[in-house]
Amino acid sequence: MTLAKFVKSAVEPKDYPDELKPEVAIVGRSNAGKSTLLNAMCGGHKIAKISGTPGKTRLINFFDVGEKYRFVDLPGYGYAARDFKERNLWAKMIETFFRERQNLIGFILVCDMRREWTEDEQIMLDLAENRGLECLCVLTKIDKLSRGESLKLYKKWLKTSGQDETFFKPVSALNNDGVRALEDVIFKAWIKPRT
């Protein structure tokens, strides 16, 4: 079980916490299950607020994970139940974070498995590659699908993204399926070599 605690919320770089720990950002489309995944990775504790309304996360939220690293929960891209001007402010906030955060080592791209790989996901992947960041895609909400449906959709994600199986981690935060394996990848492959 990972022990995590909320550090602070921020909008501008001047309000970010220190850069003493490696950070892993959690990004994805609004309502893809980012906050639910974060809670599952933190032992089921509700450290991140969850809502059925897209666009609930409106700030950059920082969470210390033990003594070694930090998760950063970012506002979702795509549709959100806010006005156009506010969504543009979010986009600027996220772009600034990715550009200026020196201790950012990678991000988890969270996608609802029932959706499709789009240009938005490709932009995020390109951003990771351009900055030399670690990146993997977590396919959420597999508990809402039959095994056959999951397999069919998984193959579609592989084909449309052009990525191989090592890039995707199907999980069910609700049933905790795949969550520990995801944590292992983040800690053993991303964090440990840097601490």
PDB file of C-alpha atoms in Angstrom:
ATOM      1  CA  MET A   1       0.000   0.000   0.000  1.00  0.00           C
ATOM      2  CA  THR A   2       1.367   3.396  -1.013  1.00  0.00           C
ATOM      3  CA  LEU A   3       1.146   6.141   1.575  1.00  0.00           C
ATOM      4  CA  ALA A   4       0.408   9.487  -0.011  1.00  0.00           C
ATOM      5  CA  LYS A   5      -0.554  12.904   1.251  1.00  0.00           C
ATOM      6  CA  PHE A   6      -1.842  16.050  -0.368  1.00  0.00           C
ATOM      7  CA  VAL A   7       0.818  18.760  -0.584  1.00  0.00           C
ATOM      8  CA  LYS A   8      -0.879  21.692  -2.282  1.00  0.00           C
ATOM      9  CA  SER A   9      -2.827  22.968  -5.284  1.00  0.00           C
ATOM     10  CA  ALA A  10      -1.402  25.509  -7.702  1.00  0.00           C
ATOM     11  CA  VAL A  11      -2.047  27.320 -10.950  1.00  0.00           C
ATOM     12  CA  GLU A  12       1.191  29.239 -11.560  1.00  0.00           C
ATOM     13  CA  PRO A  13       4.816  28.085 -11.262  1.00  0.00           C
ATOM     14  CA  LYS A  14       5.477  30.443  -8.352  1.00  0.00           C
ATOM     15  CA  ASP A  15       2.998  28.396  -6.310  1.00  0.00           C
ATOM     16  CA  TYR A  16       4.381  24.944  -7.155  1.00  0.00           C
ATOM     17  CA  PRO A  17       6.055  23.009  -4.316  1.00  0.00           C
ATOM     18  CA  ASP A  18       9.834  22.487  -4.291  1.00  0.00           C
ATOM     19  CA  GLU A  19      11.509  20.377  -6.996  1.00  0.00           C
ATOM     20  CA  LEU A  20      13.366  18.059  -4.618  1.00  0.00           C
ATOM     21  CA  LYS A  21      11.435  14.896  -5.587  1.00  0.00           C
ATOM     22  CA  PRO A  22      10.844  13.313  -8.996  1.00  0.00           C
ATOM     23  CA  GLU A  23       7.276  13.902 -10.174  1.00  0.00           C
ATOM     24  CA  VAL A  24       4.923  11.739 -12.215  1.00  0.00           C
ATOM     25  CA  ALA A  25       1.981  13.604 -13.741  1.00  0.00           C
ATOM     26  CA  ILE A  26      -1.424  12.022 -14.280  1.00  0.00           C
ATOM     27  CA  VAL A  27      -3.000  13.356 -17.458  1.00  0.00           C
ATOM     28  CA  GLY A  28      -5.948  12.462 -19.648  1.00  0.00           C
ATOM     29  CA  ARG A  29      -9.297  13.399 -21.024  1.00  0.00           C
ATOM     30  CA  SER A  30     -11.876  14.803 -18.620  1.00  0.00           C
ATOM     31  CA  ASN A  31     -13.764  12.021 -16.811  1.00  0.00           C
ATOM     32  CA  ALA A  32     -11.307   9.293 -17.899  1.00  0.00           C
ATOM     33  CA  GLY A  33     -10.797   8.245 -14.276  1.00  0.00           C
ATOM     34  CA  LYS A  34      -7.589  10.099 -13.343  1.00  0.00           C
ATOM     35  CA  SER A  35      -8.591  10.905  -9.763  1.00  0.00           C
ATOM     36  CA  THR A  36     -10.052   7.413  -9.229  1.00  0.00           C
ATOM     37  CA  LEU A  37      -6.786   5.877 -10.436  1.00  0.00           C
ATOM     38  CA  LEU A  38      -4.768   8.164  -8.176  1.00  0.00           C
ATOM     39  CA  ASN A  39      -6.859   7.118  -5.176  1.00  0.00           C
ATOM     40  CA  ALA A  40      -6.450   3.433  -6.063  1.00  0.00           C
ATOM     41  CA  MET A  41      -2.674   3.817  -6.340  1.00  0.00           C
ATOM     42  CA  CYS A  42      -2.680   5.451  -2.911  1.00  0.00           C
ATOM     43  CA  GLY A  43      -4.179   2.467  -1.127  1.00  0.00           C
ATOM     44  CA  GLY A  44      -7.803   3.346  -1.793  1.00  0.00           C
ATOM     45  CA  HIS A  45      -7.644   6.509   0.307  1.00  0.00           C
ATOM     46  CA  LYS A  46      -9.723   9.302  -1.198  1.00  0.00           C
ATOM     47  CA  ILE A  47      -6.976  11.864  -1.480  1.00  0.00           C
ATOM     48  CA  ALA A  48      -8.227  13.140  -4.853  1.00  0.00           C
ATOM     49  CA  LYS A  49     -11.794  14.390  -5.323  1.00  0.00           C
ATOM     50  CA  ILE A  50     -13.933  12.364  -7.717  1.00  0.00           C
ATOM     51  CA  SER A  51     -16.949  13.485  -9.692  1.00  0.00           C
ATOM     52  CA  GLY A  52     -19.112  12.136 -12.475  1.00  0.00           C
ATOM     53  CA  THR A  53     -19.003  15.622 -13.956  1.00  0.00           C
ATOM     54  CA  PRO A  54     -16.177  16.129 -16.482  1.00  0.00           C
ATOM     55  CA  GLY A  55     -13.834  18.955 -15.534  1.00  0.00           C
ATOM     56  CA  LYS A  56     -13.947  18.525 -11.752  1.00  0.00           C
ATOM     57  CA  THR A  57     -10.169  18.866 -11.344  1.00  0.00           C
ATOM     58  CA  ARG A  58      -9.487  22.547 -12.000  1.00  0.00           C
ATOM     59  CA  LEU A  59      -6.084  23.047 -10.405  1.00  0.00           C
ATOM     60  CA  ILE A  60      -2.737  21.277 -10.495  1.00  0.00           C
ATOM     61  CA  ASN A  61      -2.754  19.073  -7.376  1.00  0.00           C
ATOM     62  CA  PHE A  62       0.486  17.738  -5.854  1.00  0.00           C
ATOM     63  CA  PHE A  63       0.652  14.580  -3.695  1.00  0.00           C
ATOM     64  CA  ASP A  64       3.764  13.255  -1.964  1.00  0.00           C
ATOM     65  CA  VAL A  65       4.073   9.460  -2.275  1.00  0.00           C
ATOM     66  CA  GLY A  66       6.127   8.442   0.735  1.00  0.00           C
ATOM     67  CA  GLU A  67       9.569  10.042   0.807  1.00  0.00           C
ATOM     68  CA  LYS A  68      10.605   9.140  -2.735  1.00  0.00           C
ATOM     69  CA  TYR A  69       8.389  10.875  -5.275  1.00  0.00           C
ATOM     70  CA  ARG A  70       5.268  12.894  -6.030  1.00  0.00           C
ATOM     71  CA  PHE A  71       2.130  12.447  -8.135  1.00  0.00           C
ATOM     72  CA  VAL A  72       0.699  15.479  -9.909  1.00  0.00           C
ATOM     73  CA  ASP A  73      -2.999  15.349 -10.797  1.00  0.00           C
ATOM     74  CA  LEU A  74      -3.685  17.636 -13.767  1.00  0.00           C
ATOM     75  CA  PRO A  75      -6.992  19.002 -15.090  1.00  0.00           C
ATOM     76  CA  GLY A  76      -8.388  16.917 -17.926  1.00  0.00           C
ATOM     77  CA  TYR A  77      -8.270  17.901 -21.569  1.00  0.00           C
ATOM     78  CA  GLY A  78     -11.136  17.699 -24.039  1.00  0.00           C
ATOM     79  CA  TYR A  79     -14.715  18.244 -22.982  1.00  0.00           C
ATOM     80  CA  ALA A  80     -15.271  19.752 -19.559  1.00  0.00           C
ATOM     81  CA  ALA A  81     -18.387  21.267 -18.021  1.00  0.00           C
ATOM     82  CA  ARG A  82     -16.870  24.751 -17.956  1.00  0.00           C
ATOM     83  CA  ASP A  83     -16.902  27.646 -20.385  1.00  0.00           C
ATOM     84  CA  PHE A  84     -14.496  27.987 -23.313  1.00  0.00           C
ATOM     85  CA  LYS A  85     -12.436  30.742 -21.671  1.00  0.00           C
ATOM     86  CA  GLU A  86     -11.812  28.641 -18.570  1.00  0.00           C
ATOM     87  CA  ARG A  87     -10.823  25.596 -20.635  1.00  0.00           C
ATOM     88  CA  ASN A  88      -8.258  27.767 -22.469  1.00  0.00           C
ATOM     89  CA  LEU A  89      -6.831  28.891 -19.130  1.00  0.00           C
ATOM     90  CA  TRP A  90      -6.498  25.218 -18.162  1.00  0.00           C
ATOM     91  CA  ALA A  91      -4.645  24.447 -21.384  1.00  0.00           C
ATOM     92  CA  LYS A  92      -2.196  27.288 -20.726  1.00  0.00           C
ATOM     93  CA  MET A  93      -1.724  26.123 -17.118  1.00  0.00           C
ATOM     94  CA  ILE A  94      -0.885  22.567 -18.234  1.00  0.00           C
ATOM     95  CA  GLU A  95       1.452  23.701 -21.036  1.00  0.00           C
ATOM     96  CA  THR A  96       3.350  25.913 -18.578  1.00  0.00           C
ATOM     97  CA  PHE A  97       3.665  23.038 -16.120  1.00  0.00           C
ATOM     98  CA  PHE A  98       5.118  20.682 -18.741  1.00  0.00           C
ATOM     99  CA  ARG A  99       7.484  23.322 -20.079  1.00  0.00           C
ATOM    100  CA  GLU A 100       8.852  24.604 -16.759  1.00  0.00           C
ATOM    101  CA  ARG A 101       8.778  21.710 -14.297  1.00  0.00           C
ATOM    102  CA  GLN A 102      12.372  20.445 -14.164  1.00  0.00           C
ATOM    103  CA  ASN A 103      11.758  17.486 -11.827  1.00  0.00           C
ATOM    104  CA  LEU A 104       8.965  16.034 -13.979  1.00  0.00           C
ATOM    105  CA  ILE A 105      10.205  12.601 -15.082  1.00  0.00           C
ATOM    106  CA  GLY A 106       7.143  11.201 -16.800  1.00  0.00           C
ATOM    107  CA  PHE A 107       3.416  10.926 -16.994  1.00  0.00           C
ATOM    108  CA  ILE A 108       0.618   8.428 -16.967  1.00  0.00           C
ATOM    109  CA  LEU A 109      -1.810   9.024 -19.819  1.00  0.00           C
ATOM    110  CA  VAL A 110      -5.198   7.886 -18.496  1.00  0.00           C
ATOM    111  CA  CYS A 111      -7.775   6.836 -21.108  1.00  0.00           C
ATOM    112  CA  ASP A 112     -11.237   5.316 -20.799  1.00  0.00           C
ATOM    113  CA  MET A 113     -10.908   2.011 -22.667  1.00  0.00           C
ATOM    114  CA  ARG A 114     -14.373   2.499 -24.181  1.00  0.00           C
ATOM    115  CA  ARG A 115     -13.137   5.566 -26.100  1.00  0.00           C
ATOM    116  CA  GLU A 116     -10.580   5.760 -28.908  1.00  0.00           C
ATOM    117  CA  TRP A 117      -7.017   6.972 -29.433  1.00  0.00           C
ATOM    118  CA  THR A 118      -7.334  10.510 -30.821  1.00  0.00           C
ATOM    119  CA  GLU A 119      -5.146  13.416 -31.845  1.00  0.00           C
ATOM    120  CA  ASP A 120      -5.309  14.683 -28.226  1.00  0.00           C
ATOM    121  CA  GLU A 121      -3.618  11.514 -26.947  1.00  0.00           C
ATOM    122  CA  GLN A 122      -1.036  11.701 -29.735  1.00  0.00           C
ATOM    123  CA  ILE A 123      -0.227  15.308 -28.760  1.00  0.00           C
ATOM    124  CA  MET A 124       0.408  14.202 -25.175  1.00  0.00           C
ATOM    125  CA  LEU A 125       2.623  11.328 -26.340  1.00  0.00           C
ATOM    126  CA  ASP A 126       4.566  13.662 -28.648  1.00  0.00           C
ATOM    127  CA  LEU A 127       5.041  16.067 -25.752  1.00  0.00           C
ATOM    128  CA  ALA A 128       6.509  13.269 -23.624  1.00  0.00           C
ATOM    129  CA  GLU A 129       8.855  12.174 -26.410  1.00  0.00           C
ATOM    130  CA  ASN A 130       9.978  15.740 -27.174  1.00  0.00           C
ATOM    131  CA  ARG A 131      10.879  16.333 -23.529  1.00  0.00           C
ATOM    132  CA  GLY A 132      12.398  12.895 -23.033  1.00  0.00           C
ATOM    133  CA  LEU A 133       9.810  11.939 -20.417  1.00  0.00           C
ATOM    134  CA  GLU A 134       8.706   8.458 -19.452  1.00  0.00           C
ATOM    135  CA  CYS A 135       5.150   7.748 -20.578  1.00  0.00           C
ATOM    136  CA  LEU A 136       2.639   4.934 -20.503  1.00  0.00           C
ATOM    137  CA  CYS A 137      -1.071   4.735 -21.143  1.00  0.00           C
ATOM    138  CA  VAL A 138      -3.442   3.368 -18.525  1.00  0.00           C
ATOM    139  CA  LEU A 139      -6.711   2.064 -19.979  1.00  0.00           C
ATOM    140  CA  THR A 140      -9.379   2.479 -17.298  1.00  0.00           C
ATOM    141  CA  LYS A 141     -12.927   1.279 -16.686  1.00  0.00           C
ATOM    142  CA  ILE A 142     -12.280  -2.263 -17.917  1.00  0.00           C
ATOM    143  CA  ASP A 143     -14.706  -3.418 -15.209  1.00  0.00           C
ATOM    144  CA  LYS A 144     -17.516  -1.959 -17.348  1.00  0.00           C
ATOM    145  CA  LEU A 145     -16.700  -4.353 -20.204  1.00  0.00           C
ATOM    146  CA  SER A 146     -16.883  -8.082 -20.790  1.00  0.00           C
ATOM    147  CA  ARG A 147     -13.603  -9.932 -21.309  1.00  0.00           C
ATOM    148  CA  GLY A 148     -14.337 -10.233 -25.037  1.00  0.00           C
ATOM    149  CA  GLU A 149     -15.135  -6.532 -25.382  1.00  0.00           C
ATOM    150  CA  SER A 150     -11.970  -5.596 -23.470  1.00  0.00           C
ATOM    151  CA  LEU A 151      -9.787  -7.712 -25.733  1.00  0.00           C
ATOM    152  CA  LYS A 152     -11.373  -6.320 -28.889  1.00  0.00           C
ATOM    153  CA  LEU A 153     -10.979  -2.716 -27.736  1.00  0.00           C
ATOM    154  CA  TYR A 154      -7.431  -3.334 -26.495  1.00  0.00           C
ATOM    155  CA  LYS A 155      -6.401  -4.550 -29.956  1.00  0.00           C
ATOM    156  CA  LYS A 156      -7.983  -1.434 -31.447  1.00  0.00           C
ATOM    157  CA  TRP A 157      -5.963   0.817 -29.099  1.00  0.00           C
ATOM    158  CA  LEU A 158      -2.766  -0.968 -30.173  1.00  0.00           C
ATOM    159  CA  LYS A 159      -3.575  -0.542 -33.851  1.00  0.00           C
ATOM    160  CA  THR A 160      -4.746   3.100 -33.820  1.00  0.00           C
ATOM    161  CA  SER A 161      -1.978   4.348 -31.508  1.00  0.00           C
ATOM    162  CA  GLY A 162       0.861   2.548 -33.270  1.00  0.00           C
ATOM    163  CA  GLN A 163       2.242   1.574 -29.837  1.00  0.00           C
ATOM    164  CA  ASP A 164       3.101  -1.893 -28.572  1.00  0.00           C
ATOM    165  CA  GLU A 165       1.745  -3.764 -25.559  1.00  0.00           C
ATOM    166  CA  THR A 166       4.395  -2.408 -23.182  1.00  0.00           C
ATOM    167  CA  PHE A 167       2.888   1.087 -23.573  1.00  0.00           C
ATOM    168  CA  PHE A 168      -0.589   0.082 -22.341  1.00  0.00           C
ATOM    169  CA  LYS A 169      -1.671  -0.994 -18.859  1.00  0.00           C
ATOM    170  CA  PRO A 170      -5.362  -1.962 -18.613  1.00  0.00           C
ATOM    171  CA  VAL A 171      -6.633  -1.405 -15.058  1.00  0.00           C
ATOM    172  CA  SER A 172      -9.794  -1.410 -13.030  1.00  0.00           C
ATOM    173  CA  ALA A 173      -9.397   1.015 -10.149  1.00  0.00           C
ATOM    174  CA  LEU A 174     -12.773  -0.215  -8.882  1.00  0.00           C
ATOM    175  CA  ASN A 175     -11.612  -3.844  -8.604  1.00  0.00           C
ATOM    176  CA  ASN A 176      -7.934  -2.957  -8.112  1.00  0.00           C
ATOM    177  CA  ASP A 177      -7.002  -5.055 -11.172  1.00  0.00           C
ATOM    178  CA  GLY A 178      -3.642  -4.014 -12.600  1.00  0.00           C
ATOM    179  CA  VAL A 179      -3.065  -1.204 -10.084  1.00  0.00           C
ATOM    180  CA  ARG A 180      -0.191  -2.874  -8.184  1.00  0.00           C
ATOM    181  CA  ALA A 181       1.529  -3.837 -11.434  1.00  0.00           C
ATOM    182  CA  LEU A 182       1.278  -0.204 -12.560  1.00  0.00           C
ATOM    183  CA  GLU A 183       2.790   1.002  -9.286  1.00  0.00           C
ATOM    184  CA  ASP A 184       5.657  -1.454  -9.715  1.00  0.00           C
ATOM    185  CA  VAL A 185       6.480  -0.096 -13.162  1.00  0.00           C
ATOM    186  CA  ILE A 186       6.443   3.494 -11.938  1.00  0.00           C
ATOM    187  CA  PHE A 187       8.591   2.824  -8.896  1.00  0.00           C
ATOM    188  CA  LYS A 188      11.031   0.220 -10.205  1.00  0.00           C
ATOM    189  CA  ALA A 189      11.553   1.559 -13.734  1.00  0.00           C
ATOM    190  CA  TRP A 190      11.004   5.299 -13.284  1.00  0.00           C
ATOM    191  CA  ILE A 191      11.694   6.325  -9.691  1.00  0.00           C
ATOM    192  CA  LYS A 192      14.298   3.914  -8.308  1.00  0.00           C
ATOM    193  CA  PRO A 193      16.945   4.632 -10.972  1.00  0.00           C
ATOM    194  CA  ARG A 194      16.668   8.352 -10.096  1.00  0.00           C
ATOM    195  CA  THR A 195      16.888   8.132  -6.303  1.00  0.00           C
TER     196      THR A 195
END
